[in-house]
PDB file of C-alpha atoms in Angstrom:
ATOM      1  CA  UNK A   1     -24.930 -27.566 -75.324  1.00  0.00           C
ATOM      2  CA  UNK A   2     -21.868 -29.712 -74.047  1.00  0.00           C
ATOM      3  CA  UNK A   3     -20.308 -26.468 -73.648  1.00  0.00           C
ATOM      4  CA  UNK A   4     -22.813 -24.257 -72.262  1.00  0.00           C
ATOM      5  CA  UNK A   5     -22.949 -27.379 -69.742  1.00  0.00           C
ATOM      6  CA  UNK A   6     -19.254 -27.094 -68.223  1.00  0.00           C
ATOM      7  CA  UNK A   7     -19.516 -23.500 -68.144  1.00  0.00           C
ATOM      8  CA  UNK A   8     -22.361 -23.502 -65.691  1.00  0.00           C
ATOM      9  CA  UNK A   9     -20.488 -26.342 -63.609  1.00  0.00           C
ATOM     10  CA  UNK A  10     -17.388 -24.332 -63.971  1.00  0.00           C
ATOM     11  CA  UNK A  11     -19.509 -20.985 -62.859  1.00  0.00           C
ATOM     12  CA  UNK A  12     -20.703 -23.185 -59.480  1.00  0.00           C
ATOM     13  CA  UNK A  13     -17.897 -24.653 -58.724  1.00  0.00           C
ATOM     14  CA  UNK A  14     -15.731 -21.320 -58.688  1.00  0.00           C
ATOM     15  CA  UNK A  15     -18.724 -20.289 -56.639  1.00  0.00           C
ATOM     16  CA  UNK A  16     -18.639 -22.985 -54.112  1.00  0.00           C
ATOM     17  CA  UNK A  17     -15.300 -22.368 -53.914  1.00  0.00           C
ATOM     18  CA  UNK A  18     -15.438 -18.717 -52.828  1.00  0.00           C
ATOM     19  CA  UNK A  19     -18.321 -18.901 -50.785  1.00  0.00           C
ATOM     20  CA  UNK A  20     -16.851 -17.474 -47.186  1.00  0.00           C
ATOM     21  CA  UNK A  21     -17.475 -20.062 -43.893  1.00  0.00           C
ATOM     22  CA  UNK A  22     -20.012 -19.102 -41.695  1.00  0.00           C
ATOM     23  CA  UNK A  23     -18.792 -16.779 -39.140  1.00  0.00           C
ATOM     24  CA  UNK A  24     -18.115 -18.873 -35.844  1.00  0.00           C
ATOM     25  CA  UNK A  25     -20.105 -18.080 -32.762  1.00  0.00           C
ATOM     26  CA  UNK A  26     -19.231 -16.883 -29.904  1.00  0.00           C
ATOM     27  CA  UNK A  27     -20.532 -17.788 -26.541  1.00  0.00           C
ATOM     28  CA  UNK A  28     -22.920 -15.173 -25.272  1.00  0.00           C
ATOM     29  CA  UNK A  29     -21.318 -14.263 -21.399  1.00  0.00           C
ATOM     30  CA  UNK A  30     -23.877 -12.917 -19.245  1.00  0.00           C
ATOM     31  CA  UNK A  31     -22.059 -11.680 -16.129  1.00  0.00           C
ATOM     32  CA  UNK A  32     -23.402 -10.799 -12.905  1.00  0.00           C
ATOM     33  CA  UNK A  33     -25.200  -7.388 -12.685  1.00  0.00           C
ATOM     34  CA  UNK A  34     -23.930  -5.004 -10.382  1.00  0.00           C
ATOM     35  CA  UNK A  35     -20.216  -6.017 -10.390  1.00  0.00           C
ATOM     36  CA  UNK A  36     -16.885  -5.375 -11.542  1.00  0.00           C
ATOM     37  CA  UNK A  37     -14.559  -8.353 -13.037  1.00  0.00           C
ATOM     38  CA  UNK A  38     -11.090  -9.124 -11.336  1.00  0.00           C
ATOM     39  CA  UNK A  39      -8.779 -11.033 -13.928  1.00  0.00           C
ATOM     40  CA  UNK A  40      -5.897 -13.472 -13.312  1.00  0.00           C
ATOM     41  CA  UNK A  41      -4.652 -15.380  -9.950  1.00  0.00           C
ATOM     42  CA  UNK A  42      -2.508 -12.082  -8.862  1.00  0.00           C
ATOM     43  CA  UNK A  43      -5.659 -10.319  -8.958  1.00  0.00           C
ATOM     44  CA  UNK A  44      -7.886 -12.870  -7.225  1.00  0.00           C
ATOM     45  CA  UNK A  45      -5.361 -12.914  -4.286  1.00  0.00           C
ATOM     46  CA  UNK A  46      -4.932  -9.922  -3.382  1.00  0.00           C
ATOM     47  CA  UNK A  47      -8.771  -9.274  -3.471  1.00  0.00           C
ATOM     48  CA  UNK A  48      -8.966 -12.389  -1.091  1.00  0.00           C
ATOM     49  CA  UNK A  49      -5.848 -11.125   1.210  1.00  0.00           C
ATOM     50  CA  UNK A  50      -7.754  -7.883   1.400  1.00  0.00           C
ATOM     51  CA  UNK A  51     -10.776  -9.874   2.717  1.00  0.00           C
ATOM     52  CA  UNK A  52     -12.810  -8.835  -0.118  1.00  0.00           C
ATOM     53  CA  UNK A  53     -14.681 -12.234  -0.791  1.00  0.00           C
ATOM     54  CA  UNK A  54     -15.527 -12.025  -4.379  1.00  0.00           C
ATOM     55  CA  UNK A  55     -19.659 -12.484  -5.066  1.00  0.00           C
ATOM     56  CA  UNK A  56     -18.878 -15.380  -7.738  1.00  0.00           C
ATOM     57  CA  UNK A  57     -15.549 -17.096  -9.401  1.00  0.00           C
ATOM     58  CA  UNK A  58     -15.668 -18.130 -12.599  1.00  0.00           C
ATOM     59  CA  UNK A  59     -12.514 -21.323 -12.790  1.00  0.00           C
ATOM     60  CA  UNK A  60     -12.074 -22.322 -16.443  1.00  0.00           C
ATOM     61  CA  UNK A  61     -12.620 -26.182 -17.016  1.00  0.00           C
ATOM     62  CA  UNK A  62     -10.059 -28.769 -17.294  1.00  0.00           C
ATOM     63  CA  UNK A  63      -6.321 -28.786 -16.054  1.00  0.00           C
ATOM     64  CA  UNK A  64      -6.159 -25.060 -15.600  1.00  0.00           C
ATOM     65  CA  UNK A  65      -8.856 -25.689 -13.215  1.00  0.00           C
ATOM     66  CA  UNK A  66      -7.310 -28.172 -11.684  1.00  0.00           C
ATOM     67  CA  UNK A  67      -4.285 -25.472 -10.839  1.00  0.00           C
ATOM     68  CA  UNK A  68      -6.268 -23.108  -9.432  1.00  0.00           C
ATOM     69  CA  UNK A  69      -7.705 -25.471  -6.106  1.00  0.00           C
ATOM     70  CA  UNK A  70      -5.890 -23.013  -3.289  1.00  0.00           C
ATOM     71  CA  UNK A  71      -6.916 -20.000  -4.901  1.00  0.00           C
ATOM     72  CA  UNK A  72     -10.914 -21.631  -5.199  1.00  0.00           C
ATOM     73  CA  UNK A  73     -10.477 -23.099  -1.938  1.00  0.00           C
ATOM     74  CA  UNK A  74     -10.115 -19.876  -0.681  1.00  0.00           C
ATOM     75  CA  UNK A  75     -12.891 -18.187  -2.598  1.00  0.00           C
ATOM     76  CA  UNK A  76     -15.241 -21.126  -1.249  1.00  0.00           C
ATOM     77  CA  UNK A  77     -14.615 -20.509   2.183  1.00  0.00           C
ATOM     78  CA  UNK A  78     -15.008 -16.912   1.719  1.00  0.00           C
ATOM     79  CA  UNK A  79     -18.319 -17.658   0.403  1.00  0.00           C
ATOM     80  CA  UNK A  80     -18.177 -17.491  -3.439  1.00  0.00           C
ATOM     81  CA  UNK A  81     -20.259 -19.022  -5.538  1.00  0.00           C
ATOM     82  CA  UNK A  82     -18.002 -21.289  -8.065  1.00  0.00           C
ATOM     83  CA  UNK A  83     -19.228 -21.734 -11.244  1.00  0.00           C
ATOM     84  CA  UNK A  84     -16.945 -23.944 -13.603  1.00  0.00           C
ATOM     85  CA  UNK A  85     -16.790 -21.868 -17.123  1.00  0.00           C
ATOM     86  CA  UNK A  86     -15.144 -23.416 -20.997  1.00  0.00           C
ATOM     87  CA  UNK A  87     -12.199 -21.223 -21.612  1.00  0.00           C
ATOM     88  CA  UNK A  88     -14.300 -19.647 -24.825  1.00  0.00           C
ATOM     89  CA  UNK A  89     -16.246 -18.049 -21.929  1.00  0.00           C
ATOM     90  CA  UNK A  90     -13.461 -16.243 -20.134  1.00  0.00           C
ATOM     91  CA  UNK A  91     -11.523 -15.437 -23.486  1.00  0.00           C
ATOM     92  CA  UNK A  92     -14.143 -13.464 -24.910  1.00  0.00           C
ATOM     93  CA  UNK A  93     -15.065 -11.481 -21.270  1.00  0.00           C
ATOM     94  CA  UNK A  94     -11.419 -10.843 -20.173  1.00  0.00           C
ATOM     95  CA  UNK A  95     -10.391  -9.693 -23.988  1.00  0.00           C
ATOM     96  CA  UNK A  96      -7.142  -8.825 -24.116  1.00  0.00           C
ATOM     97  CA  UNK A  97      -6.477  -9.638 -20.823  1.00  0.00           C
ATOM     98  CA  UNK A  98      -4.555 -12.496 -18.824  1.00  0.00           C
ATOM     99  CA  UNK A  99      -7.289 -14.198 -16.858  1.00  0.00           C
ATOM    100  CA  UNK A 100      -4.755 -17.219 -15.960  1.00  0.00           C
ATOM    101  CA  UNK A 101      -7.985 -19.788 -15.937  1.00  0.00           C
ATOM    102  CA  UNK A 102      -9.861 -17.217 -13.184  1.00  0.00           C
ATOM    103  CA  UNK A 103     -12.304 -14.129 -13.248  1.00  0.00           C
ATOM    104  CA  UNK A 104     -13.819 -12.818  -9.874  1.00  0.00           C
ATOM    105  CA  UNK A 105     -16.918 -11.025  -9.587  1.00  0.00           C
ATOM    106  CA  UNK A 106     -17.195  -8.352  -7.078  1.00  0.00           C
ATOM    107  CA  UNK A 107     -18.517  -4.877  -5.399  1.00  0.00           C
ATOM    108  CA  UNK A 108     -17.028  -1.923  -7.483  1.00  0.00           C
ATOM    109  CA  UNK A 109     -14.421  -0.597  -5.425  1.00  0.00           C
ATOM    110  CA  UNK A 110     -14.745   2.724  -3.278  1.00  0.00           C
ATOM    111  CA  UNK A 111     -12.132   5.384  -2.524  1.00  0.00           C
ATOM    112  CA  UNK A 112     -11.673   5.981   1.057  1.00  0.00           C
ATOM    113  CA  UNK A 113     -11.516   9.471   2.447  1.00  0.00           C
ATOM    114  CA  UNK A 114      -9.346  12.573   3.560  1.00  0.00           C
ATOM    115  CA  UNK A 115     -10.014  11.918   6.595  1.00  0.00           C
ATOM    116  CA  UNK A 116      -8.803   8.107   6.545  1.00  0.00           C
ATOM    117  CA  UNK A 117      -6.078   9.854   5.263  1.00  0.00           C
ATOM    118  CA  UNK A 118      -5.147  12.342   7.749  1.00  0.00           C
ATOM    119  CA  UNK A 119      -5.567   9.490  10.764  1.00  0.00           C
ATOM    120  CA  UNK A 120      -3.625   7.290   8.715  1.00  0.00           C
ATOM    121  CA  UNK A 121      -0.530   9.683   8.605  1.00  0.00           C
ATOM    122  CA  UNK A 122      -1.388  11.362  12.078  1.00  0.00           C
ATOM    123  CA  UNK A 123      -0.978   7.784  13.436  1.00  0.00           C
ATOM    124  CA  UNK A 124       2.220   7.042  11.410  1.00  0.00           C
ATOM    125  CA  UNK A 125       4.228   3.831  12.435  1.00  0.00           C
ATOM    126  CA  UNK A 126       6.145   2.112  10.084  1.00  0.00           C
ATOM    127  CA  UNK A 127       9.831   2.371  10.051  1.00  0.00           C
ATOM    128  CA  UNK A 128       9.693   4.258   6.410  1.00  0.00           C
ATOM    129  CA  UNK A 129       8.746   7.694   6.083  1.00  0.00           C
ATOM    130  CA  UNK A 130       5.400   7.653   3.835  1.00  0.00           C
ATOM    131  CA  UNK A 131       5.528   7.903  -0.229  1.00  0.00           C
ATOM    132  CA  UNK A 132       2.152   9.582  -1.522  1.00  0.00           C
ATOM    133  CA  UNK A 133       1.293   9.903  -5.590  1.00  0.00           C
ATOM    134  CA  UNK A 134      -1.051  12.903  -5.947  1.00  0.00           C
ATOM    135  CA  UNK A 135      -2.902  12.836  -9.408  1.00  0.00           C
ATOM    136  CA  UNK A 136      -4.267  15.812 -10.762  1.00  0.00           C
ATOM    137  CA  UNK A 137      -6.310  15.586 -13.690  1.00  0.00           C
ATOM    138  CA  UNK A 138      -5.503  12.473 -14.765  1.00  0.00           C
ATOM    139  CA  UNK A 139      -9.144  10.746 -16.245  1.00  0.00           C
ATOM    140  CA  UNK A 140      -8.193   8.178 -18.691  1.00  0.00           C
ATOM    141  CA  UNK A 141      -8.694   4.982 -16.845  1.00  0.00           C
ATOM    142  CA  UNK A 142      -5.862   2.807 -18.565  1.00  0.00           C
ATOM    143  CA  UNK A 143      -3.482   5.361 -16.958  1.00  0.00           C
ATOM    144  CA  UNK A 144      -4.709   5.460 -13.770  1.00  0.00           C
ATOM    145  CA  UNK A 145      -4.495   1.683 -13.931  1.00  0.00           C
ATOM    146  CA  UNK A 146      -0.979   1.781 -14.941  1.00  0.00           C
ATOM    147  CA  UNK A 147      -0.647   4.210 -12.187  1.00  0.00           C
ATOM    148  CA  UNK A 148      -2.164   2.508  -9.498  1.00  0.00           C
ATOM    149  CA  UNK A 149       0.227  -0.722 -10.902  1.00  0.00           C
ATOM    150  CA  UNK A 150       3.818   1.382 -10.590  1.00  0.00           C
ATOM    151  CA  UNK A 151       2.685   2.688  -7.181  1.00  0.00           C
ATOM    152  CA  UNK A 152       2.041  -0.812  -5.883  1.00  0.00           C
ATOM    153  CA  UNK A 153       5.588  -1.867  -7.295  1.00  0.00           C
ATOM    154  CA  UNK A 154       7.530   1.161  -5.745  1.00  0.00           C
ATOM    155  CA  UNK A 155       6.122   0.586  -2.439  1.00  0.00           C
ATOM    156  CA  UNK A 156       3.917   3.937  -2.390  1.00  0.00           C
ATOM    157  CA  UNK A 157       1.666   4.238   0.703  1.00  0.00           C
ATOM    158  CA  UNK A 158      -1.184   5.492  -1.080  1.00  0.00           C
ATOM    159  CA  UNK A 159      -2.807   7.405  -4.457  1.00  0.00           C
ATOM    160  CA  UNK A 160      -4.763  10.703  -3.908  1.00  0.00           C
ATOM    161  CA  UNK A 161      -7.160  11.915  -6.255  1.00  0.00           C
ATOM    162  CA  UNK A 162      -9.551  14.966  -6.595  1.00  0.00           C
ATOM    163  CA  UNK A 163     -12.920  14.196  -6.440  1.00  0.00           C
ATOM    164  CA  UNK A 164     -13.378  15.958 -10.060  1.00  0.00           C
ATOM    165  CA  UNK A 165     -11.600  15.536 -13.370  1.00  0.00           C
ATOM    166  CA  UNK A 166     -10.055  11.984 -12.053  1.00  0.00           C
ATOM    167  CA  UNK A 167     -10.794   8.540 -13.779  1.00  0.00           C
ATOM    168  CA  UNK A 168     -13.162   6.595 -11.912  1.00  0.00           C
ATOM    169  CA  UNK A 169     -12.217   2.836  -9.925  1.00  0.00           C
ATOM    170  CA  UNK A 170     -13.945   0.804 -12.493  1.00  0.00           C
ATOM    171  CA  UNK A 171     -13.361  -2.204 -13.962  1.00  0.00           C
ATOM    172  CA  UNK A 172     -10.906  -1.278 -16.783  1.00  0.00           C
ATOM    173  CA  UNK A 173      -8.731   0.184 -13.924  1.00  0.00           C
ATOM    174  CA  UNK A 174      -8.489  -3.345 -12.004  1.00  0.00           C
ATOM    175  CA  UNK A 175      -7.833  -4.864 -15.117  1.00  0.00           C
ATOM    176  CA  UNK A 176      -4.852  -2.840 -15.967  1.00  0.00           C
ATOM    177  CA  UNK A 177      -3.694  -2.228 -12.617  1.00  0.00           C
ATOM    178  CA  UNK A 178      -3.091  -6.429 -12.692  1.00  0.00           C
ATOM    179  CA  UNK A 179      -4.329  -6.396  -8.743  1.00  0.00           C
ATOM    180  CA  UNK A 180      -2.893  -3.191  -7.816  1.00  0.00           C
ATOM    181  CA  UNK A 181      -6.066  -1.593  -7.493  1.00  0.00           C
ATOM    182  CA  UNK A 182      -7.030  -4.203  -4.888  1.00  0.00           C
ATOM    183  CA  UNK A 183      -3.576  -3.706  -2.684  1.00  0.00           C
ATOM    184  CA  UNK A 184      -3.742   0.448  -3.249  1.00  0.00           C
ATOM    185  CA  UNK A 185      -5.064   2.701  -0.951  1.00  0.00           C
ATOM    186  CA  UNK A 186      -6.783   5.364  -3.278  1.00  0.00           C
ATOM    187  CA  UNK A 187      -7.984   8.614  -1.021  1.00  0.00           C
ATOM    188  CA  UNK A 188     -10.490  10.626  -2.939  1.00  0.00           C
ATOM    189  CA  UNK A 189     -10.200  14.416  -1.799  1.00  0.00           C
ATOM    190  CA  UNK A 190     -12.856  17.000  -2.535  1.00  0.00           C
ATOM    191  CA  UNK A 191     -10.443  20.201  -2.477  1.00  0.00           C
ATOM    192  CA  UNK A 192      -6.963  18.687  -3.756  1.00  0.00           C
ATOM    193  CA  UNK A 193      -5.109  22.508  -2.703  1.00  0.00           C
ATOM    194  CA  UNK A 194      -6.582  22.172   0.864  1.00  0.00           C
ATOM    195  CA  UNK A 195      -5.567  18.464   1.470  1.00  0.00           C
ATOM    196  CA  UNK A 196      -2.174  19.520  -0.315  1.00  0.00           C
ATOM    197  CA  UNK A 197      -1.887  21.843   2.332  1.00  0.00           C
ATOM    198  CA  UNK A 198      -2.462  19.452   5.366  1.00  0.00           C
ATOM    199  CA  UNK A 199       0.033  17.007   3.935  1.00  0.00           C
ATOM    200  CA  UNK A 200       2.247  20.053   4.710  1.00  0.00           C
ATOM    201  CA  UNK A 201       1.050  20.481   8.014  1.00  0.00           C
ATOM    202  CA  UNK A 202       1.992  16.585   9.367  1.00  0.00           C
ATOM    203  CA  UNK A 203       5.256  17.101   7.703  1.00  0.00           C
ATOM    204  CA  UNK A 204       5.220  15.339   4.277  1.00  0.00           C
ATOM    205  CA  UNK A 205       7.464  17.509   1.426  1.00  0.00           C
ATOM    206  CA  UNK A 206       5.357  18.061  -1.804  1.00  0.00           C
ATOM    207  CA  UNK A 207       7.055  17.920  -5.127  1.00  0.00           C
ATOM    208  CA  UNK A 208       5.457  18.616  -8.478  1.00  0.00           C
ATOM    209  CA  UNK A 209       6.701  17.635 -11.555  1.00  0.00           C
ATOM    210  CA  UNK A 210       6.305  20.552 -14.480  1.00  0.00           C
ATOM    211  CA  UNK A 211       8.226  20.295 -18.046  1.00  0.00           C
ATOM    212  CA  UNK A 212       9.191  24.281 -17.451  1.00  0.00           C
ATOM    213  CA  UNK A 213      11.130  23.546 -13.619  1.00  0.00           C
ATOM    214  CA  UNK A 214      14.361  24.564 -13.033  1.00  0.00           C
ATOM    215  CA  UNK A 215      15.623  21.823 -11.182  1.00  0.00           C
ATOM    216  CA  UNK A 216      15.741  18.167 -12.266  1.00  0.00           C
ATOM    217  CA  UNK A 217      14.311  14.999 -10.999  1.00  0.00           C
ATOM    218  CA  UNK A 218      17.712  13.602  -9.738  1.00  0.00           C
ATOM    219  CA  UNK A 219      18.004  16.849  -7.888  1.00  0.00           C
ATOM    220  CA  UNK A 220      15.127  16.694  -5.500  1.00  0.00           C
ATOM    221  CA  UNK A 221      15.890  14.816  -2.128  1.00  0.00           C
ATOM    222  CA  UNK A 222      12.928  12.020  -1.787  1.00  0.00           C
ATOM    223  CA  UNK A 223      14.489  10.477   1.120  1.00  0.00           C
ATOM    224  CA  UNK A 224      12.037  11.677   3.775  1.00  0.00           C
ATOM    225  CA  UNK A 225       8.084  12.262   4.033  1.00  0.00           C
ATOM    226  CA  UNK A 226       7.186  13.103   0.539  1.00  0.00           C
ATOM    227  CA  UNK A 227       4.345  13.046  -2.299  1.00  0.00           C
ATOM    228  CA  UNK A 228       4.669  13.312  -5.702  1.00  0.00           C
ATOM    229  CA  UNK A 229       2.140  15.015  -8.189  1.00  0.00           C
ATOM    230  CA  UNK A 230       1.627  14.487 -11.549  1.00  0.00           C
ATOM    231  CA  UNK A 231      -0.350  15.909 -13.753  1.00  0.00           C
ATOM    232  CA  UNK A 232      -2.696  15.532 -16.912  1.00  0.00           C
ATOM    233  CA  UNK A 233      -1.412  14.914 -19.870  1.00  0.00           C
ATOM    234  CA  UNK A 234      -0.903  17.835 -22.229  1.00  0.00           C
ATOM    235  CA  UNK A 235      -2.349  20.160 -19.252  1.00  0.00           C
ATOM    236  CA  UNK A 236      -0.528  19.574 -16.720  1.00  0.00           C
ATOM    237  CA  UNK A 237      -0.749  20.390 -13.253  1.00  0.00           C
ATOM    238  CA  UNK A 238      -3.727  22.964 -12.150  1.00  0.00           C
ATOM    239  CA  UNK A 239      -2.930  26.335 -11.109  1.00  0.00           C
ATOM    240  CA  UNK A 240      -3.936  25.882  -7.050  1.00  0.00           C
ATOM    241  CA  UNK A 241      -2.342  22.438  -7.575  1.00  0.00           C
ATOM    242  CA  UNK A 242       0.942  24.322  -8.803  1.00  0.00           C
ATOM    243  CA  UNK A 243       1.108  26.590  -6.256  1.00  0.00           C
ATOM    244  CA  UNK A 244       0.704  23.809  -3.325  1.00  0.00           C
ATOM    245  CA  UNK A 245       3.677  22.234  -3.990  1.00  0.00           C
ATOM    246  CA  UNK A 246       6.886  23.113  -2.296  1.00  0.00           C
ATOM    247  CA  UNK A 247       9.131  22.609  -5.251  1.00  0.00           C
ATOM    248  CA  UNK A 248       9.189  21.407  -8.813  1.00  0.00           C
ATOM    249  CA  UNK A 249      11.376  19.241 -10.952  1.00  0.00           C
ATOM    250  CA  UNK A 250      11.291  18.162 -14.891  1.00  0.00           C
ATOM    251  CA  UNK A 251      12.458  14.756 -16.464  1.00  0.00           C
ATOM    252  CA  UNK A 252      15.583  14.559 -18.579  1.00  0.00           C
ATOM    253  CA  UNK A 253      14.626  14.534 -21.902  1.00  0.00           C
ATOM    254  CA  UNK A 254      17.494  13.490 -23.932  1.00  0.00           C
ATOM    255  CA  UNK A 255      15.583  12.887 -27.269  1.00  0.00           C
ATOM    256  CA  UNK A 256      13.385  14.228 -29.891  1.00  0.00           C
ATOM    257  CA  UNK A 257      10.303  14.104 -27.913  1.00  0.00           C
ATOM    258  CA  UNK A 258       8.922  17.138 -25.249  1.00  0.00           C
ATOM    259  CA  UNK A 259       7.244  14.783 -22.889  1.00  0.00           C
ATOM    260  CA  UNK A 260       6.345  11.249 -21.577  1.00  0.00           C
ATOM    261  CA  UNK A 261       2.835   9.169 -20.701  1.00  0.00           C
ATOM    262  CA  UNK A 262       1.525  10.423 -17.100  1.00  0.00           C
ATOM    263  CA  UNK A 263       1.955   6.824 -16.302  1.00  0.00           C
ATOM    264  CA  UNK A 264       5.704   6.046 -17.656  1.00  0.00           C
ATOM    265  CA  UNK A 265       6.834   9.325 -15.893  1.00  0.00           C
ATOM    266  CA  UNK A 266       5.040   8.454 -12.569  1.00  0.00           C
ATOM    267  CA  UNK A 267       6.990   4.765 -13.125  1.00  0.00           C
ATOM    268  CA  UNK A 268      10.172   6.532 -13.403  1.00  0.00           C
ATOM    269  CA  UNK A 269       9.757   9.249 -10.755  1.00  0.00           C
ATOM    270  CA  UNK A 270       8.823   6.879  -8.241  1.00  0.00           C
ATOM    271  CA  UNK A 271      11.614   4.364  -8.838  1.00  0.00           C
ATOM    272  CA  UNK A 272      14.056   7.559  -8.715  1.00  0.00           C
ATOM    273  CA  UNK A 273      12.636   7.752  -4.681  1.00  0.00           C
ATOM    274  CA  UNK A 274      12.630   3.627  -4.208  1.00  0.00           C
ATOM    275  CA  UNK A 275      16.699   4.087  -5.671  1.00  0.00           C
ATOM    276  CA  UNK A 276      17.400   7.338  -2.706  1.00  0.00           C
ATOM    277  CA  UNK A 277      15.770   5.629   0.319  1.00  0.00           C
ATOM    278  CA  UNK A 278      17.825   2.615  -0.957  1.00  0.00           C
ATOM    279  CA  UNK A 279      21.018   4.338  -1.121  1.00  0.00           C
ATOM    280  CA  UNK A 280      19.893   6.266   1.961  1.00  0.00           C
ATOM    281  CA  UNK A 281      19.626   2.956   4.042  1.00  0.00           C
ATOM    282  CA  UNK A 282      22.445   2.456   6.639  1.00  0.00           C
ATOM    283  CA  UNK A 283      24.780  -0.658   5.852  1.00  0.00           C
ATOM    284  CA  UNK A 284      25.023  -3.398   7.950  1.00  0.00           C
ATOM    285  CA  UNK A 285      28.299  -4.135   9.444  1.00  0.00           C
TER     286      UNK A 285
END
C-alpha cells in the first residue's frame, strides 16, 4: 500500500509541477471609433505643427508622463481630450511600434487634389526647384509608409498617387511613415498619364526608373524641376505611365539580386537628387 501511496504523490506532484501558468491578461483597449492612431512624440508634433488638433491623447502614467508636459500642453490647448493611460495600454495598441509614452487620436487623413497641385506649382516660390515622387502601383501600405518617410527626409515637395491601385492613408501608413505622413503633401490624381503630362507643361522633367533603361541613375541630371516615378513591385511601371516620362534610368546592381524594395530604391534615388542639388549649390566665398 506504502508503495502504491508514493506513487500517487509522486504522479501529483510531477503533475503540479507541469501544470502551465495561467495565461496573463491583457488589457482590453477600446479606442475611439472613427479615428486613426498617431504614435510617438515626432508624430504628435508634427500633427500639432500642422494644426491638426488630435480628437484625444492618450499620455502613459508616471515619469514618461511627466516628459511629455509641452507636447500635452499643446494638445490641451488645441482642444484634446487627455486621458492618462498604464503603459500595458499603449504597448498592446501601438504593437511593434515606438509610442515614446504618447498615442494621438485623430481624423483619417485625406489626399488633396490635382488641382492643389497644379496652383501649388503654378504659384512656385521657394528658392529650390520642386522634387515630386510619383507612385504607380504601389498598394502595400508599409511601403508607402516607408515612402512617404524617405520623401520627408530628402526634402521632396510632395507624393502623387493614382486614385486606383495605390495603398490607402490609413493608419498603418502613419505608423510607419514615423510622422511623415503628417508633414507630406500626398496629391491623389484620377488619370496619373494626364497629370504626368501637365507636370510637363509647368516645366518639371519626369524620370522613370525601369530595370531594362539604358542609362543609369547617376546619369540623369536631377538638378532642376523634376519628379521621380517608381513603380510596383515585380510590375513595374504601367504602360501610359511608361510612356509619360521623359527618360528612364536603372539602379546599379552590383550583386546577385535583379531588384530592390519600391521603398529602398525610392530612398536611394531620392538621396542621389538631395547629393546633385548639393553639389550643384554655389560656394560661398
Amino acid at each position: 500500500m506504502s508503495r502504491g501511496g508514493s506513487t500517487r504523490s509522486r504522479h501529483k506532484s510531477q503533475a503540479g509541477r507541469g501544470k502551465p501558468n495561467p495565461p496573463r491578461r491583457t488589457p482590453t483597449v477600446n479606442v475611439p471609433g472613427g479615428l486613426d492612431s498617431v504614435f510617438g512624440v515626432h508624430a504628435v508634433r508634427a500633427l500639432l505643427e500642422r494644426g491638426e488638433a488630435p480628437r484625444e491623447l492618450w499620455i502613459q502614467e508616471g515619469q514618461a508622463g511627466s516628459r511629455l508636459e509641452t507636447l500635452v500642453a499643446q494638445a490641451r490647448d488645441a482642444g484634446a481630450r487627455l486621458v492618462s493611460q498604464p503603459r500595458e495600454v499603449l504597448d498592446e495598441l501601438a504593437g511593434d511600434a515606438a509610442h515614446q509614452g504618447v498615442i494621438a487620436f485623430c481624423p483619417p487623413l485625406t489626399a488633396q487634389s490635382e488641382e492643389a497641385l497644379m496652383l501649388r506649382l503654378e504659384g512656385w516660390q521657394r528658392p529650390e526647384p520642386p522634387l515630386l515622387l510619383i507612385l504607380d502601383g504601389v498598394t502595400d501600405v508599409h511601403n508607402f509608409g516607408a515612402c512617404l518617410r524617405s520623401a520627408d527626409a530628402a526634402g521632396a515637395h510632395g507624393v502623387i498617387i493614382p486614385k486606383d491601385k495605390a495603398a490607402p492613408l490609413n493608419a498603418t501608413v502613419r505608423k510607419v511613415a514615423c510622422g511623415a505622413a503628417e508633414s507630406m503633401p500626398v496629391y491623389q490624381v484620377t488619370n496619373l498619364a494626364r497629370a504626368m503630362q501637365r507636370l510637363k507643361d509647368v516645366g518639371v522633367w519626369i524620370t522613370g526608373t525601369a530595370g531594362e533603361a539604358e542609362a543609369g541613375l547617376f546619369e540623369a541630371d536631377f538638378t532642376g524641376a523634376c519628379a521621380l516615378v517608381m513603380g510596383a513591385e515585380g510590375k513595374g511601371m504601367r504602360r501610359l505611365t511608361r510612356e509619360a516620362c521623359d527618360g528612364l534610368v536603372k539602379l546599379p546592381m552590383a550583386g546577385s539580386v535583379s531588384s530592390l524594395n519600391v521603398s529602398v530604391a525610392t530612398g536611394i534615388c531620392l538621396y542621389e537628387v538631395v547629393r546633385q542639388r548639393h553639389q550643384a549649390r554655389p560656394t560661398a566665398k
